[in-house]
């Protein structure tokens, strides 16, 4: 399994990417790299963020690479999920999004949006 999750500002209340107004322009996320790193490490203390723009999370049955620029305010964060245990990956992503209070696009979702468990 391989899929990508794109965290960014998404219009509130939409249930599908088809509902995004043509004139919509996303705002920067209300946090930066430091907050993403702290939140990921609260969920998975062994997360590796030694690279300046990447992090790596190893879960039982799944591996997630996190592209998070070294900026105080972010336009987006990308999670590259690899491995066969989609449930473990989805649980991690759902917890991360809840804690950061954001939504995300999901390359494998019929709606185009990540759907929390």
PDB file of C-alpha atoms in Angstrom:
ATOM      1  CA  UNK A   1       0.000   0.000   0.000  1.00  0.00           C
ATOM      2  CA  UNK A   2       1.182   3.476  -0.793  1.00  0.00           C
ATOM      3  CA  UNK A   3      -0.768   6.691  -0.465  1.00  0.00           C
ATOM      4  CA  UNK A   4      -0.349  10.371   0.264  1.00  0.00           C
ATOM      5  CA  UNK A   5      -2.167  12.645   2.688  1.00  0.00           C
ATOM      6  CA  UNK A   6      -2.016  16.415   2.112  1.00  0.00           C
ATOM      7  CA  UNK A   7      -2.683  18.555   5.193  1.00  0.00           C
ATOM      8  CA  UNK A   8      -3.739  22.099   4.392  1.00  0.00           C
ATOM      9  CA  UNK A   9      -6.484  24.622   4.953  1.00  0.00           C
ATOM     10  CA  UNK A  10      -9.719  23.123   3.598  1.00  0.00           C
ATOM     11  CA  UNK A  11     -13.079  24.910   3.497  1.00  0.00           C
ATOM     12  CA  UNK A  12     -15.167  24.033   6.557  1.00  0.00           C
ATOM     13  CA  UNK A  13     -18.183  21.810   6.063  1.00  0.00           C
ATOM     14  CA  UNK A  14     -17.306  20.310   2.694  1.00  0.00           C
ATOM     15  CA  UNK A  15     -17.647  16.550   2.302  1.00  0.00           C
ATOM     16  CA  UNK A  16     -15.871  16.207  -1.038  1.00  0.00           C
ATOM     17  CA  UNK A  17     -13.243  18.048  -3.062  1.00  0.00           C
ATOM     18  CA  UNK A  18     -15.994  18.585  -5.647  1.00  0.00           C
ATOM     19  CA  UNK A  19     -17.614  21.000  -3.153  1.00  0.00           C
ATOM     20  CA  UNK A  20     -14.585  23.315  -2.944  1.00  0.00           C
ATOM     21  CA  UNK A  21     -15.570  26.665  -4.479  1.00  0.00           C
ATOM     22  CA  UNK A  22     -13.518  27.693  -7.517  1.00  0.00           C
ATOM     23  CA  UNK A  23     -12.580  30.952  -5.789  1.00  0.00           C
ATOM     24  CA  UNK A  24     -11.286  29.201  -2.628  1.00  0.00           C
ATOM     25  CA  UNK A  25      -7.734  30.101  -1.667  1.00  0.00           C
ATOM     26  CA  UNK A  26      -6.275  28.220   1.311  1.00  0.00           C
ATOM     27  CA  UNK A  27      -4.849  30.188   4.203  1.00  0.00           C
ATOM     28  CA  UNK A  28      -1.577  29.211   5.867  1.00  0.00           C
ATOM     29  CA  UNK A  29      -1.911  26.632   8.612  1.00  0.00           C
ATOM     30  CA  UNK A  30      -2.075  28.128  12.123  1.00  0.00           C
ATOM     31  CA  UNK A  31       1.147  26.398  13.215  1.00  0.00           C
ATOM     32  CA  UNK A  32       4.686  25.685  12.081  1.00  0.00           C
ATOM     33  CA  UNK A  33       7.161  22.820  11.968  1.00  0.00           C
ATOM     34  CA  UNK A  34       7.809  22.899  15.720  1.00  0.00           C
ATOM     35  CA  UNK A  35       4.150  22.239  16.511  1.00  0.00           C
ATOM     36  CA  UNK A  36       3.938  19.401  13.979  1.00  0.00           C
ATOM     37  CA  UNK A  37       7.091  17.758  15.357  1.00  0.00           C
ATOM     38  CA  UNK A  38       5.873  18.081  18.962  1.00  0.00           C
ATOM     39  CA  UNK A  39       2.460  16.646  18.088  1.00  0.00           C
ATOM     40  CA  UNK A  40       3.914  13.712  16.146  1.00  0.00           C
ATOM     41  CA  UNK A  41       6.352  12.937  18.978  1.00  0.00           C
ATOM     42  CA  UNK A  42       3.503  13.066  21.511  1.00  0.00           C
ATOM     43  CA  UNK A  43       1.841  10.315  19.476  1.00  0.00           C
ATOM     44  CA  UNK A  44       4.994   8.353  18.555  1.00  0.00           C
ATOM     45  CA  UNK A  45       7.970   9.278  20.770  1.00  0.00           C
ATOM     46  CA  UNK A  46      10.370   7.373  18.498  1.00  0.00           C
ATOM     47  CA  UNK A  47       9.569   9.601  15.489  1.00  0.00           C
ATOM     48  CA  UNK A  48      12.765  10.705  13.741  1.00  0.00           C
ATOM     49  CA  UNK A  49      13.014  14.355  12.691  1.00  0.00           C
ATOM     50  CA  UNK A  50      16.788  14.607  12.276  1.00  0.00           C
ATOM     51  CA  UNK A  51      16.395  15.711   8.625  1.00  0.00           C
ATOM     52  CA  UNK A  52      15.600  19.433   8.284  1.00  0.00           C
ATOM     53  CA  UNK A  53      12.403  18.987   6.241  1.00  0.00           C
ATOM     54  CA  UNK A  54      11.436  15.339   6.799  1.00  0.00           C
ATOM     55  CA  UNK A  55      10.279  13.143   9.609  1.00  0.00           C
ATOM     56  CA  UNK A  56       9.778   9.415   9.785  1.00  0.00           C
ATOM     57  CA  UNK A  57       7.287   7.463  11.850  1.00  0.00           C
ATOM     58  CA  UNK A  58       7.487   3.684  12.059  1.00  0.00           C
ATOM     59  CA  UNK A  59       4.312   1.917  13.140  1.00  0.00           C
ATOM     60  CA  UNK A  60       3.614  -1.812  13.282  1.00  0.00           C
ATOM     61  CA  UNK A  61       2.877  -2.608   9.630  1.00  0.00           C
ATOM     62  CA  UNK A  62       3.245   0.930   8.273  1.00  0.00           C
ATOM     63  CA  UNK A  63       5.854   3.605   7.743  1.00  0.00           C
ATOM     64  CA  UNK A  64       5.021   7.294   7.334  1.00  0.00           C
ATOM     65  CA  UNK A  65       7.371   9.923   5.947  1.00  0.00           C
ATOM     66  CA  UNK A  66       6.328  13.441   6.882  1.00  0.00           C
ATOM     67  CA  UNK A  67       7.359  16.343   4.675  1.00  0.00           C
ATOM     68  CA  UNK A  68       7.256  19.391   6.919  1.00  0.00           C
ATOM     69  CA  UNK A  69       9.248  22.458   5.877  1.00  0.00           C
ATOM     70  CA  UNK A  70      11.322  24.236   8.504  1.00  0.00           C
ATOM     71  CA  UNK A  71       9.013  27.255   8.662  1.00  0.00           C
ATOM     72  CA  UNK A  72       7.119  28.951  11.498  1.00  0.00           C
ATOM     73  CA  UNK A  73       3.901  28.992   9.440  1.00  0.00           C
ATOM     74  CA  UNK A  74       3.116  26.290   6.902  1.00  0.00           C
ATOM     75  CA  UNK A  75       1.114  26.171   3.705  1.00  0.00           C
ATOM     76  CA  UNK A  76       0.825  22.411   4.076  1.00  0.00           C
ATOM     77  CA  UNK A  77       2.280  19.154   5.341  1.00  0.00           C
ATOM     78  CA  UNK A  78       2.465  15.918   3.342  1.00  0.00           C
ATOM     79  CA  UNK A  79       2.359  12.415   4.806  1.00  0.00           C
ATOM     80  CA  UNK A  80       3.622   9.599   2.560  1.00  0.00           C
ATOM     81  CA  UNK A  81       2.246   6.302   3.862  1.00  0.00           C
ATOM     82  CA  UNK A  82       3.867   2.984   2.971  1.00  0.00           C
ATOM     83  CA  UNK A  83       3.031  -0.480   4.251  1.00  0.00           C
ATOM     84  CA  UNK A  84       0.166  -2.903   4.519  1.00  0.00           C
ATOM     85  CA  UNK A  85      -1.525  -1.910   7.786  1.00  0.00           C
ATOM     86  CA  UNK A  86      -3.890   0.841   6.682  1.00  0.00           C
ATOM     87  CA  UNK A  87      -5.699   0.782  10.035  1.00  0.00           C
ATOM     88  CA  UNK A  88      -2.551   1.683  11.995  1.00  0.00           C
ATOM     89  CA  UNK A  89      -1.723   4.458   9.528  1.00  0.00           C
ATOM     90  CA  UNK A  90      -5.289   5.817   9.558  1.00  0.00           C
ATOM     91  CA  UNK A  91      -5.377   5.841  13.360  1.00  0.00           C
ATOM     92  CA  UNK A  92      -2.131   7.823  13.481  1.00  0.00           C
ATOM     93  CA  UNK A  93      -3.293  10.298  10.815  1.00  0.00           C
ATOM     94  CA  UNK A  94      -6.688  10.767  12.485  1.00  0.00           C
ATOM     95  CA  UNK A  95      -5.066  11.491  15.858  1.00  0.00           C
ATOM     96  CA  UNK A  96      -2.560  13.892  14.302  1.00  0.00           C
ATOM     97  CA  UNK A  97      -5.257  15.831  12.443  1.00  0.00           C
ATOM     98  CA  UNK A  98      -7.485  16.010  15.542  1.00  0.00           C
ATOM     99  CA  UNK A  99      -4.656  17.315  17.710  1.00  0.00           C
ATOM    100  CA  UNK A 100      -3.650  19.912  15.118  1.00  0.00           C
ATOM    101  CA  UNK A 101      -7.325  20.739  14.436  1.00  0.00           C
ATOM    102  CA  UNK A 102      -6.972  20.462  10.643  1.00  0.00           C
ATOM    103  CA  UNK A 103      -8.275  18.396   7.750  1.00  0.00           C
ATOM    104  CA  UNK A 104      -6.481  16.737   4.859  1.00  0.00           C
ATOM    105  CA  UNK A 105      -6.802  15.531   1.303  1.00  0.00           C
ATOM    106  CA  UNK A 106      -6.402  11.770   0.803  1.00  0.00           C
ATOM    107  CA  UNK A 107      -5.206  10.387  -2.524  1.00  0.00           C
ATOM    108  CA  UNK A 108      -7.081   7.102  -1.917  1.00  0.00           C
ATOM    109  CA  UNK A 109     -10.408   8.509  -0.773  1.00  0.00           C
ATOM    110  CA  UNK A 110     -13.447   8.543  -3.058  1.00  0.00           C
ATOM    111  CA  UNK A 111     -14.278  12.034  -1.771  1.00  0.00           C
ATOM    112  CA  UNK A 112     -10.677  13.200  -1.960  1.00  0.00           C
ATOM    113  CA  UNK A 113     -10.721  13.992   1.776  1.00  0.00           C
ATOM    114  CA  UNK A 114      -9.258  12.031   4.656  1.00  0.00           C
ATOM    115  CA  UNK A 115     -12.106  10.575   6.659  1.00  0.00           C
ATOM    116  CA  UNK A 116     -11.380  10.178  10.375  1.00  0.00           C
ATOM    117  CA  UNK A 117     -12.069   6.797  11.891  1.00  0.00           C
TER     118      UNK A 117
END
